[in-house]
Coordinates of C-alpha atoms and ligand atoms in Angstrom, one line a residue:
X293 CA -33.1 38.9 -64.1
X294 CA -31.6 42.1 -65.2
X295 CA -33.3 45.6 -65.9
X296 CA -31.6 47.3 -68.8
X297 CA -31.6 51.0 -67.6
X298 CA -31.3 51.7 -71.4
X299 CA -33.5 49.5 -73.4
X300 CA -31.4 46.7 -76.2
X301 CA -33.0 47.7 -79.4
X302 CA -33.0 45.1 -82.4
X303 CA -33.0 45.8 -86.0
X304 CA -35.5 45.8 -89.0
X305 CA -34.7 43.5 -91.4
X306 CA -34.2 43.8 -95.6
X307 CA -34.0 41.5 -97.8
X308 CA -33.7 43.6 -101.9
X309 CA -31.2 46.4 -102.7
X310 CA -35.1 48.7 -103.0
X311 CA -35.4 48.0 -99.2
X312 CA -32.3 49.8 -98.7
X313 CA -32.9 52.2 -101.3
X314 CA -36.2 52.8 -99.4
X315 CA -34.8 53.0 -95.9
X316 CA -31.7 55.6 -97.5
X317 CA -34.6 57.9 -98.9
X318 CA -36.7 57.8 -95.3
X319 CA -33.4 58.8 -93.8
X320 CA -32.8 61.6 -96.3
X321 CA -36.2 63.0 -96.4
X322 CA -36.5 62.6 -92.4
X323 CA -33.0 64.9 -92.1
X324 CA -34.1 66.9 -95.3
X325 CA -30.7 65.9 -96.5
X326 CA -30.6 66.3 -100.8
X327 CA -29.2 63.1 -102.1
X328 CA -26.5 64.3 -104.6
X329 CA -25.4 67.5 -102.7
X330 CA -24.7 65.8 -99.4
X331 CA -25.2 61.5 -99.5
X332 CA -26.1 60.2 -96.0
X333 CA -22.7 58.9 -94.3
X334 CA -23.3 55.0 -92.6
X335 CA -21.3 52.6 -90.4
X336 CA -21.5 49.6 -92.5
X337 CA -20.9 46.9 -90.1
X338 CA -20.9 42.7 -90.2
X339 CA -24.1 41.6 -88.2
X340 CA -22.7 39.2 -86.1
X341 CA -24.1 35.6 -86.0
X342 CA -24.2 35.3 -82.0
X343 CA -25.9 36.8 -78.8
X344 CA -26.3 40.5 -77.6
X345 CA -24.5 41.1 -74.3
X346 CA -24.6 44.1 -72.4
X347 CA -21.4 44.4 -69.9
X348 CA -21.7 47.6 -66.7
X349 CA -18.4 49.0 -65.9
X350 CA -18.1 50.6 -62.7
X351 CA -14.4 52.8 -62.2
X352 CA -13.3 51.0 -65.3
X353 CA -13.9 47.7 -63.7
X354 CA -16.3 44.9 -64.9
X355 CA -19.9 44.8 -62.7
X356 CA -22.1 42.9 -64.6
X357 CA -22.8 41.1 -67.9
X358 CA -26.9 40.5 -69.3
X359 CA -28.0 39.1 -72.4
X360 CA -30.3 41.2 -74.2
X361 CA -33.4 38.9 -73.2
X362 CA -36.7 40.7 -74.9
X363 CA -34.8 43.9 -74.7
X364 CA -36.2 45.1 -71.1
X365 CA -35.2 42.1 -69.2
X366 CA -32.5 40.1 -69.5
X367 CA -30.2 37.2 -67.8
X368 CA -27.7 37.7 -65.3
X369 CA -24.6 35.9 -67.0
X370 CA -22.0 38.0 -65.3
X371 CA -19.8 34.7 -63.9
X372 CA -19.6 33.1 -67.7
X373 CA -19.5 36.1 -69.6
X374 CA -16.1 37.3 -67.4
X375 CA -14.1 34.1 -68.7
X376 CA -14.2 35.2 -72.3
X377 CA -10.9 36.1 -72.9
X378 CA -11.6 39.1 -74.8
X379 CA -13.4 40.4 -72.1
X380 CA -11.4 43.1 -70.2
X381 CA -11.9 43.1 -65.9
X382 CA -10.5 46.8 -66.4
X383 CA -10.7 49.1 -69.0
X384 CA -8.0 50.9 -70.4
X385 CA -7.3 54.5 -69.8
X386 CA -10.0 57.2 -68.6
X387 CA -13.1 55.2 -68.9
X388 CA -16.5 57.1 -67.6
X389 CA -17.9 56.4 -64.3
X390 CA -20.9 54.3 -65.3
X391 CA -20.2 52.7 -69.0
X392 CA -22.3 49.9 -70.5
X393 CA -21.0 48.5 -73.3
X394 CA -22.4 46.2 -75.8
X395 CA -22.0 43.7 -78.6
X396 CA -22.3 40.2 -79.9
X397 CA -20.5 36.5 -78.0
X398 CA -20.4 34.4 -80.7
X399 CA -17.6 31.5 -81.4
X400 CA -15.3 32.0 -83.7
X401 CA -15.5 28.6 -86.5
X402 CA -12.4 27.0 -85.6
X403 CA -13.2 26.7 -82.1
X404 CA -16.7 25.3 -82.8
X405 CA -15.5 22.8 -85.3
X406 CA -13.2 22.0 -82.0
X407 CA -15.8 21.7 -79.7
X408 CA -18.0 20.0 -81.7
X409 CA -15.1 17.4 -82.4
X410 CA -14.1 16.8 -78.6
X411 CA -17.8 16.1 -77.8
X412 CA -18.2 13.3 -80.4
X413 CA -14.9 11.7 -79.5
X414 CA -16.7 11.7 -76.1
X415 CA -19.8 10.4 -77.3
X416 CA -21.9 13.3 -76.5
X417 CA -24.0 15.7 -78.5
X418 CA -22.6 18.4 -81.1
X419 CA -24.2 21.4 -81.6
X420 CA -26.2 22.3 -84.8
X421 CA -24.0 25.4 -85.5
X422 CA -21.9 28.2 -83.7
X423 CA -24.9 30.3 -82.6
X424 CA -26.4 27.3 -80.8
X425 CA -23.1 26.1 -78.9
X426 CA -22.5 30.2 -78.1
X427 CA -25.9 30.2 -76.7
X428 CA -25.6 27.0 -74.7
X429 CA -22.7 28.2 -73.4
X430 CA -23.5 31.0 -71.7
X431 CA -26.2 29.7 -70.1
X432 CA -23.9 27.0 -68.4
X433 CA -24.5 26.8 -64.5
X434 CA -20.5 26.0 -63.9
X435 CA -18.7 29.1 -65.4
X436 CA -15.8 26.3 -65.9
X437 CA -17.5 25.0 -68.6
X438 CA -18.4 28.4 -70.1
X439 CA -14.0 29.1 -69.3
X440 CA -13.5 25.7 -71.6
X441 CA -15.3 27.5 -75.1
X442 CA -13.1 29.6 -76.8
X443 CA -16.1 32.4 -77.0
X444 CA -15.3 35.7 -78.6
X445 CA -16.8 39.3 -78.9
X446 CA -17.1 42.3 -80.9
X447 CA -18.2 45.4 -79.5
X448 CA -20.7 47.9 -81.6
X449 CA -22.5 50.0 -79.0
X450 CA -23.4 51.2 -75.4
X451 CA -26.0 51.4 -73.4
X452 CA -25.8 53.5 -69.6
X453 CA -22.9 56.1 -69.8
X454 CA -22.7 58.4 -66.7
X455 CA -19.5 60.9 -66.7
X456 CA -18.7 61.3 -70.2
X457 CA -20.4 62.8 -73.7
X458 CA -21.4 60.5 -75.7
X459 CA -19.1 59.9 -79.2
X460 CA -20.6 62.2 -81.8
X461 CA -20.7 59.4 -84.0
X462 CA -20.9 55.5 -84.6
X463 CA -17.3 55.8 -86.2
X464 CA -15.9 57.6 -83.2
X465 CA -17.7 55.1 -80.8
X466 CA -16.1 52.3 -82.1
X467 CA -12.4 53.9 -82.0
X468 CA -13.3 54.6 -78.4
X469 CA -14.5 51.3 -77.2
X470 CA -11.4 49.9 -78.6
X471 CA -9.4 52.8 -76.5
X472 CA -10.8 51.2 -73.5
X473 CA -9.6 48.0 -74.9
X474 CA -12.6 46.3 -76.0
X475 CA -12.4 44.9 -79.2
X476 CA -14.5 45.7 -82.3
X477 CA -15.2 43.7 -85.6
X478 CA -12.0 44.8 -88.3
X479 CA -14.1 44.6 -91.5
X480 CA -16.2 47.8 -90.5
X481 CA -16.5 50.6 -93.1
X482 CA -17.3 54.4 -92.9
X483 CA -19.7 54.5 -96.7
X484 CA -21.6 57.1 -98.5
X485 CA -24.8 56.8 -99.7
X486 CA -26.9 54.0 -100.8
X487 CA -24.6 53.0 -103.6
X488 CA -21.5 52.7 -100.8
X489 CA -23.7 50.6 -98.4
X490 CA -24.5 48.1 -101.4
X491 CA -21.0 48.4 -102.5
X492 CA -20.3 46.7 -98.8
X493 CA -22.9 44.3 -99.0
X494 CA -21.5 42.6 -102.1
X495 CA -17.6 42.8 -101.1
X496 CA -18.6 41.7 -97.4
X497 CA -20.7 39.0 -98.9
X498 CA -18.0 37.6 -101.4
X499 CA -15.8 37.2 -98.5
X500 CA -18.0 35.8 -96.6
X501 CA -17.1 31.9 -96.4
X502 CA -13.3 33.2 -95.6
X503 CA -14.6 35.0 -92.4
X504 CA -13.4 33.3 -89.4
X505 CA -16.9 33.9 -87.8
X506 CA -20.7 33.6 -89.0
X507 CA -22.1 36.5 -90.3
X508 CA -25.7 36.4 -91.3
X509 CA -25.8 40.1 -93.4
X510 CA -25.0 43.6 -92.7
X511 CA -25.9 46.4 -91.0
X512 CA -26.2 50.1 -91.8
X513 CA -26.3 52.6 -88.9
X514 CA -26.7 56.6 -89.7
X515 CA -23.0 57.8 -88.3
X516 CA -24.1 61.0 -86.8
X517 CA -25.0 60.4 -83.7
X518 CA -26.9 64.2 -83.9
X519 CA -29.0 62.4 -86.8
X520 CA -29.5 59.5 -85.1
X521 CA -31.2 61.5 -82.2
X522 CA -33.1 63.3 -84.5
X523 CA -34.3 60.1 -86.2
X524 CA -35.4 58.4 -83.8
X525 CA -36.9 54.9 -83.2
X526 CA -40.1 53.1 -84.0
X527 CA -41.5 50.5 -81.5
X528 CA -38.5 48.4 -80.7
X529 CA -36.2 49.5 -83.3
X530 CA -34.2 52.5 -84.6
X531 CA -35.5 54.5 -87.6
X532 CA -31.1 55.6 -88.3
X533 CA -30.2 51.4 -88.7
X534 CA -31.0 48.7 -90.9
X535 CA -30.0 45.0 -91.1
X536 CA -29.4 43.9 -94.3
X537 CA -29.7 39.9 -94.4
X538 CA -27.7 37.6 -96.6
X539 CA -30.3 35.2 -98.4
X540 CA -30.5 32.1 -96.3
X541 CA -28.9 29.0 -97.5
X542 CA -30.0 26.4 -99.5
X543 CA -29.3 23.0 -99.3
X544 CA -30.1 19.8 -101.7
X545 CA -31.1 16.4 -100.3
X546 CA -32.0 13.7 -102.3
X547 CA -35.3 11.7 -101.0
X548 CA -34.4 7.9 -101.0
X549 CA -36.5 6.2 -98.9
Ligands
IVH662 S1 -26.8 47.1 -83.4 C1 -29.7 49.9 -82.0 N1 -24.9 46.0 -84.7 O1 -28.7 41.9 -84.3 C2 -29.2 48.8 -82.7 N2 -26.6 44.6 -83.8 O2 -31.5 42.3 -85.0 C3 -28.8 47.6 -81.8 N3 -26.3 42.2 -84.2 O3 -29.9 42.2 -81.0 C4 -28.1 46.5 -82.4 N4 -24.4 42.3 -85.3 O4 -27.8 40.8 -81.4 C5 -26.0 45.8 -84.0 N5 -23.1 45.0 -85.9 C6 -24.2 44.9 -85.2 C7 -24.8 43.6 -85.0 C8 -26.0 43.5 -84.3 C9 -25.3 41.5 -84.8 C10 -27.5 41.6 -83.6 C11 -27.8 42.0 -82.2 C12 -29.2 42.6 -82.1 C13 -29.7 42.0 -83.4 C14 -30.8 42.9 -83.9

């Protein structure tokens, strides 16, 4: 078990374009911000199909990895979470003294379909979808086998940060998890308003069979991290981010017996 020093929040969800338009006016009225003069600026980000990870460098060099767990406590997975290849063992450049970074394992869809294919050539299960096999594989026992799935991550936040000011915003976080060498999902967009956050929802979700990864919706996160602060959360979640989910999908099958 791992205590996160910093709680790992989750997201409300929405479903309708008036959920965001609600959640855009509570941000608005909350910051006393007048819609046409000065639109609310928002990280517009792909939410990621996967697992939350939280990873504690040390002196730039990898400590510990957690899942996210019910947010308080989590799993130890620091042996499988250091094969992913796209996790560094030192960061780049003048990292803080205490830096935990976070963001989403997931496996990218060419490497499930691979996966999945080895395992029925060997007779053995497959795995219902990406998520699932993701899952399963960072709870492996042998690290080996976690080494032997081609697992991937995105970085979108951090938790602990000891010997350096925070970014002042979600936009300037990203650039500087990626100066450390971490990487963060390309299709992120700095938009305005409500009317630039649906704009991204429909462009993100006509391109979404073409992604190489699952996505299951987006989400909208106030950039200022000042406005964030005075925001605020509710229970488990922050009152400055919203996920916006894509509808789920439907499937026909034909009763024959
Ligand atoms: S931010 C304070 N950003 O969604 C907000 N979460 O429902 C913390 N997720 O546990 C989360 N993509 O596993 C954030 N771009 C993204 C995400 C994302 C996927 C997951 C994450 C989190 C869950 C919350």
């Amino acid at each position: 078990e791992v205590q996160h020093a910093v709680p790992m929040l989750s997201l409300d969800n929405a479903f309708a374009d008036s959920d965001i338009e609600a959640f855009n006016r509570r941000v608005r009225e909350r910051l006393g911000r007048d819609a046409e003069a000065e639109p609310v600026v928002y990280a517009a980000e792909p939410k990621l199909d996967g697992l939350a990870v939280s990873i504690l460098y040390v002196a730039g060099v990898y400590e510990r990895a957690a899942t996210r767990g019910d947010g308080v406590t989590g799993e130890d997975v620091t042996a499988n979470v250091r094969t992913i290849r796209s996790v560094p063992q030192r960061l780049r450049g003048a990292a803080p003294a205490v830096i935990e970074v976070r963001g989403e394992v997931f496996l990218p869809l060419a490497g499930f379909d691979r996966v999945n294919r080895e395992a029925a050539e060997r007779g053995e299960k497959i795995y219902v979808n990406p998520r699932n096999l993701a899952a399963g594989s960072l709870r492996q026992l042998d690290a080996r086998v976690t080494a032997s799935r081609p697992l991937d991550v995105f970085f979108y936040s951090i938790g602990q940060c000891e010997g350096s000011a925070p970014p002042a915003s979600q936009t300037e976080l990203l650039a500087r998890l990626r100066s450390w060498g971490l990487r963060t999902c390309p299709e992120i967009a700095r938009v305005e308003g409500v009317a630039g956050c649906l704009e991204y929802y429909r462009k993100i979700g006509a391109r979404r069979a073409q992604l190489p990864y699952q996505i299951d919706g987006v989400v909208y996160k106030v950039d200022s991290r000042a406005d964030q602060e005075r925001l605020g959360f509710v229970s488990r979640a922050p009152r400055w981010a919203i996920a916006h989910k894509f509808p789920a999908d439907e499937e026909l099958t034909t009763l024959i017996g």
